[in-house]
mmCIF file of C-alpha atoms in Angstrom:
data_model
loop_
_atom_site.group_PDB
_atom_site.id
_atom_site.type_symbol
_atom_site.label_atom_id
_atom_site.label_comp_id
_atom_site.label_asym_id
_atom_site.label_seq_id
_atom_site.Cartn_x
_atom_site.Cartn_y
_atom_site.Cartn_z
ATOM 1 C CA MET A 1 -1.865 -34.844 27.731
ATOM 2 C CA LYS A 2 -2.722 -31.155 27.233
ATOM 3 C CA LYS A 3 1.002 -30.286 27.152
ATOM 4 C CA GLN A 4 1.603 -32.947 24.478
ATOM 5 C CA ILE A 5 -1.243 -31.616 22.319
ATOM 6 C CA ALA A 6 0.014 -28.039 22.711
ATOM 7 C CA GLY A 7 3.543 -29.140 21.790
ATOM 8 C CA LEU A 8 2.346 -31.048 18.723
ATOM 9 C CA THR A 9 0.254 -28.053 17.629
ATOM 10 C CA LEU A 10 3.278 -25.766 17.896
ATOM 11 C CA ILE A 11 5.461 -28.192 15.898
ATOM 12 C CA ALA A 12 2.761 -28.622 13.232
ATOM 13 C CA GLY A 13 2.369 -24.830 12.917
ATOM 14 C CA ALA A 14 6.125 -24.355 12.501
ATOM 15 C CA ALA A 15 6.230 -27.129 9.886
ATOM 16 C CA LEU A 16 3.364 -25.540 7.926
ATOM 17 C CA LEU A 17 5.103 -22.161 7.993
ATOM 18 C CA ALA A 18 8.313 -23.772 6.733
ATOM 19 C CA LEU A 19 6.387 -25.278 3.800
ATOM 20 C CA GLN A 20 4.784 -21.938 2.816
ATOM 21 C CA PRO A 21 6.014 -20.055 -0.236
ATOM 22 C CA GLU A 22 8.890 -17.663 0.456
ATOM 23 C CA SER A 23 6.669 -14.591 -0.091
ATOM 24 C CA LEU A 24 4.366 -15.605 2.768
ATOM 25 C CA GLN A 25 7.346 -16.271 5.005
ATOM 26 C CA ASN A 26 8.730 -12.815 4.159
ATOM 27 C CA LYS A 27 5.415 -11.161 4.998
ATOM 28 C CA TRP A 28 5.299 -13.057 8.282
ATOM 29 C CA SER A 29 8.878 -11.912 9.015
ATOM 30 C CA SER A 30 7.844 -8.294 8.394
ATOM 31 C CA VAL A 31 4.929 -8.644 10.784
ATOM 32 C CA GLN A 32 7.184 -10.274 13.384
ATOM 33 C CA GLN A 33 9.782 -7.491 13.031
ATOM 34 C CA ASN A 34 7.057 -4.868 13.511
ATOM 35 C CA ARG A 35 5.784 -6.738 16.544
ATOM 36 C CA GLU A 36 9.254 -6.896 18.084
ATOM 37 C CA MET A 37 10.131 -3.282 17.266
ATOM 38 C CA THR A 38 6.836 -1.609 18.154
ATOM 39 C CA PRO A 39 4.384 -3.755 20.129
ATOM 40 C CA ALA A 40 1.622 -1.119 20.059
ATOM 41 C CA ILE A 41 1.725 -0.851 16.254
ATOM 42 C CA ALA A 42 1.881 -4.618 15.811
ATOM 43 C CA SER A 43 -1.131 -5.138 18.047
ATOM 44 C CA THR A 44 -3.194 -2.737 15.917
ATOM 45 C CA PHE A 45 -2.060 -4.719 12.846
ATOM 46 C CA TYR A 46 -4.090 -7.640 14.175
ATOM 47 C CA THR A 47 -7.051 -5.717 15.604
ATOM 48 C CA GLN A 48 -7.488 -2.793 13.179
ATOM 49 C CA LYS A 49 -10.887 -2.821 11.526
ATOM 50 C CA ARG A 50 -11.324 -1.795 7.946
ATOM 51 C CA VAL A 51 -14.109 0.638 7.169
ATOM 52 C CA PRO A 52 -16.487 -0.219 4.300
ATOM 53 C CA THR A 53 -16.413 2.507 1.655
ATOM 54 C CA VAL A 54 -18.305 3.312 -1.540
ATOM 55 C CA LEU A 55 -16.263 4.495 -4.516
ATOM 56 C CA VAL A 56 -17.456 7.776 -6.052
ATOM 57 C CA GLU A 57 -14.663 8.185 -8.631
ATOM 58 C CA THR A 58 -11.043 7.435 -9.327
ATOM 59 C CA ILE A 59 -9.016 10.645 -9.406
ATOM 60 C CA ASP A 60 -5.575 9.357 -10.406
ATOM 61 C CA GLY A 61 -3.153 6.519 -9.703
ATOM 62 C CA ASP A 62 -3.018 7.098 -5.947
ATOM 63 C CA THR A 63 -6.196 9.015 -5.087
ATOM 64 C CA ILE A 64 -9.904 8.254 -5.136
ATOM 65 C CA ARG A 65 -13.068 10.008 -4.028
ATOM 66 C CA ALA A 66 -15.231 7.812 -1.821
ATOM 67 C CA ARG A 67 -18.189 7.938 0.514
ATOM 68 C CA VAL A 68 -16.739 7.319 3.977
ATOM 69 C CA ASN A 69 -19.135 7.193 6.925
ATOM 70 C CA GLY A 70 -21.766 9.008 4.841
ATOM 71 C CA LYS A 71 -19.462 11.834 3.663
ATOM 72 C CA VAL A 72 -17.727 12.132 0.285
ATOM 73 C CA GLU A 73 -13.971 12.424 0.852
ATOM 74 C CA ALA A 74 -10.831 12.570 -1.263
ATOM 75 C CA VAL A 75 -8.732 9.580 -0.166
ATOM 76 C CA ARG A 76 -4.961 9.670 -0.755
ATOM 77 C CA TYR A 77 -3.181 6.318 -0.567
ATOM 78 C CA LEU A 78 -0.693 6.087 2.274
ATOM 79 C CA LEU A 79 3.012 5.548 1.503
ATOM 80 C CA ILE A 80 2.851 5.481 -2.293
ATOM 81 C CA ASP A 81 3.215 7.922 -5.160
ATOM 82 C CA THR A 82 2.305 7.469 -8.824
ATOM 83 C CA PRO A 83 3.197 9.668 -11.816
ATOM 84 C CA GLU A 84 1.042 12.782 -12.344
ATOM 85 C CA SER A 85 -1.356 13.527 -15.184
ATOM 86 C CA LYS A 86 -3.862 15.932 -13.633
ATOM 87 C CA LYS A 87 -1.812 18.178 -11.338
ATOM 88 C CA PRO A 88 -2.325 21.848 -12.322
ATOM 89 C CA GLY A 89 0.740 23.401 -13.920
ATOM 90 C CA MET A 90 2.434 20.051 -14.403
ATOM 91 C CA CYS A 91 3.012 17.984 -17.515
ATOM 92 C CA THR A 92 1.652 14.497 -17.994
ATOM 93 C CA GLN A 93 4.315 12.098 -16.784
ATOM 94 C CA PRO A 94 5.068 8.685 -18.303
ATOM 95 C CA TYR A 95 2.965 5.871 -16.811
ATOM 96 C CA ALA A 96 0.491 8.332 -15.233
ATOM 97 C CA LYS A 97 -2.381 7.205 -17.442
ATOM 98 C CA GLU A 98 -1.474 3.547 -16.958
ATOM 99 C CA ALA A 99 -1.334 4.009 -13.165
ATOM 100 C CA PHE A 100 -4.735 5.728 -13.253
ATOM 101 C CA SER A 101 -6.227 2.942 -15.391
ATOM 102 C CA ARG A 102 -4.835 0.181 -13.169
ATOM 103 C CA ASN A 103 -6.010 1.919 -9.993
ATOM 104 C CA ASP A 104 -9.456 2.454 -11.527
ATOM 105 C CA GLU A 105 -9.633 -1.211 -12.545
ATOM 106 C CA LEU A 106 -8.620 -2.365 -9.048
ATOM 107 C CA VAL A 107 -10.992 -0.158 -7.033
ATOM 108 C CA LYS A 108 -13.950 -1.080 -9.243
ATOM 109 C CA SER A 109 -13.315 -4.824 -9.007
ATOM 110 C CA GLY A 110 -14.876 -5.600 -5.630
ATOM 111 C CA VAL A 111 -15.783 -4.450 -2.134
ATOM 112 C CA LEU A 112 -13.776 -1.378 -1.126
ATOM 113 C CA THR A 113 -12.530 -0.866 2.445
ATOM 114 C CA LEU A 114 -10.136 1.595 4.093
ATOM 115 C CA GLU A 115 -7.757 1.315 7.008
ATOM 116 C CA TRP A 116 -6.053 4.208 8.782
ATOM 117 C CA GLU A 117 -2.624 4.596 10.307
ATOM 118 C CA GLU A 118 -2.706 6.038 13.804
ATOM 119 C CA GLY A 119 -1.516 9.650 13.782
ATOM 120 C CA ASN A 120 -1.522 9.944 9.967
ATOM 121 C CA THR A 121 -5.141 10.494 8.999
ATOM 122 C CA ARG A 122 -5.042 13.614 6.756
ATOM 123 C CA ASP A 123 -2.517 15.290 4.490
ATOM 124 C CA SER A 124 -1.829 19.021 4.082
ATOM 125 C CA TYR A 125 -4.625 19.227 1.462
ATOM 126 C CA GLY A 126 -7.193 17.800 3.902
ATOM 127 C CA ARG A 127 -7.435 14.459 2.091
ATOM 128 C CA LEU A 128 -7.935 11.282 4.114
ATOM 129 C CA LEU A 129 -4.803 9.135 4.187
ATOM 130 C CA ALA A 130 -5.592 5.438 4.069
ATOM 131 C CA TYR A 131 -4.587 1.927 3.177
ATOM 132 C CA VAL A 132 -7.022 0.888 0.449
ATOM 133 C CA TYR A 133 -8.307 -2.663 -0.039
ATOM 134 C CA VAL A 134 -10.560 -4.398 -2.537
ATOM 135 C CA ASP A 135 -11.979 -7.705 -1.365
ATOM 136 C CA GLY A 136 -9.316 -7.675 1.351
ATOM 137 C CA LYS A 137 -6.399 -7.247 -1.086
ATOM 138 C CA SER A 138 -4.150 -4.181 -0.769
ATOM 139 C CA VAL A 139 -4.410 -1.804 -3.717
ATOM 140 C CA GLN A 140 -1.109 -0.170 -2.677
ATOM 141 C CA GLU A 141 0.661 -3.530 -2.827
ATOM 142 C CA SER A 142 -0.721 -4.262 -6.297
ATOM 143 C CA LEU A 143 0.389 -0.868 -7.645
ATOM 144 C CA LEU A 144 3.849 -1.242 -6.098
ATOM 145 C CA LYS A 145 4.421 -4.825 -7.274
ATOM 146 C CA GLU A 146 3.281 -4.000 -10.807
ATOM 147 C CA GLY A 147 5.592 -0.982 -11.023
ATOM 148 C CA PHE A 148 2.975 1.772 -11.172
ATOM 149 C CA ALA A 149 3.998 3.345 -7.844
ATOM 150 C CA ARG A 150 7.004 4.063 -5.666
ATOM 151 C CA VAL A 151 7.180 4.111 -1.870
ATOM 152 C CA ALA A 152 7.015 7.767 -0.797
ATOM 153 C CA TYR A 153 5.800 10.304 1.759
ATOM 154 C CA VAL A 154 7.143 8.527 4.813
ATOM 155 C CA MET A 155 6.303 11.482 7.075
ATOM 156 C CA ASN A 156 5.570 10.247 10.588
ATOM 157 C CA PRO A 157 6.926 6.724 11.079
ATOM 158 C CA PRO A 158 6.484 4.074 12.193
ATOM 159 C CA TYR A 159 4.036 2.721 9.604
ATOM 160 C CA LYS A 160 2.756 -0.805 9.997
ATOM 161 C CA TYR A 161 3.121 -1.760 6.310
ATOM 162 C CA LEU A 162 6.255 0.192 5.337
ATOM 163 C CA THR A 163 8.566 -2.839 5.354
ATOM 164 C CA LEU A 164 6.093 -4.850 3.289
ATOM 165 C CA PHE A 165 5.658 -2.007 0.783
ATOM 166 C CA LYS A 166 9.424 -1.591 0.409
ATOM 167 C CA ASP A 167 9.672 -5.336 -0.314
ATOM 168 C CA ASP A 168 6.976 -4.946 -2.992
ATOM 169 C CA GLU A 169 8.852 -2.008 -4.515
ATOM 170 C CA ARG A 170 12.124 -3.969 -4.594
ATOM 171 C CA LEU A 171 10.350 -6.735 -6.512
ATOM 172 C CA ALA A 172 9.171 -4.245 -9.158
ATOM 173 C CA ILE A 173 12.667 -2.707 -9.387
ATOM 174 C CA ARG A 174 14.217 -6.145 -9.849
ATOM 175 C CA ASN A 175 11.674 -6.919 -12.598
ATOM 176 C CA LYS A 176 12.114 -3.464 -14.209
ATOM 177 C CA ALA A 177 8.325 -3.142 -14.208
ATOM 178 C CA ASN A 178 6.758 -0.040 -15.761
ATOM 179 C CA ILE A 179 8.148 3.067 -13.964
ATOM 180 C CA TRP A 180 11.315 1.127 -13.164
ATOM 181 C CA SER A 181 11.964 0.327 -16.838
ATOM 182 C CA ARG A 182 13.114 3.903 -17.592
ATOM 183 C CA PRO A 183 16.562 4.705 -16.156
ATOM 184 C CA GLY A 184 16.517 7.952 -14.161
ATOM 185 C CA PHE A 185 12.721 8.335 -14.271
ATOM 186 C CA VAL A 186 12.095 7.535 -10.591
ATOM 187 C CA THR A 187 13.963 9.801 -8.196
ATOM 188 C CA LYS A 188 14.024 10.315 -4.461
ATOM 189 C CA TRP A 189 11.808 13.394 -4.957
ATOM 190 C CA GLY A 190 9.347 12.012 -7.492
ATOM 191 C CA PHE A 191 9.369 11.387 -11.214
ATOM 192 C CA ASN A 192 11.622 12.980 -13.817
ATOM 193 C CA GLY A 193 10.186 13.492 -17.289
ATOM 194 C CA CYS A 194 7.131 14.382 -19.342
ATOM 195 C CA LEU A 195 5.182 12.866 -22.205
ATOM 196 C CA ASP A 196 4.425 16.308 -23.669
#
């Protein structure tokens, strides 16, 4: 009897997955690929706890200042890059202000939490590197899907969400969203062009 129930549960689960929208199936495939390729990383995907954080200010499209464990820290978003508007000695790039505004809107819209990638906790400027969430939704994914960011700074792989982020970026490219609407603007090394 127990074997029959277990078998029916497995069949029902497979049927439900088959009926899910393609995007959920793709995300599940990414998780499964990570699990098969790197079991240690995949296991942290399921057990990693997100740390509650209080927003202090939005710095730009991919950086915030937040109170983390009682200390104010600059937090740089892992695996993404947005156009610059505040970097000393650099012009204001197209879509920089829009990326800042969208990031600011997202991080102020709910409960902010951070998640770290093992081995990639700070950048060369001393900023915390993190996956950023609002009410459990990835801010990086939103910025990528909407075409305000590109996947970048893949320094010490593997990263647990890299495949998912690349899928999000491909969607924005296909839709020619924002930064992807200007031919030649997004390059392998950053962004090419100024508003000034």
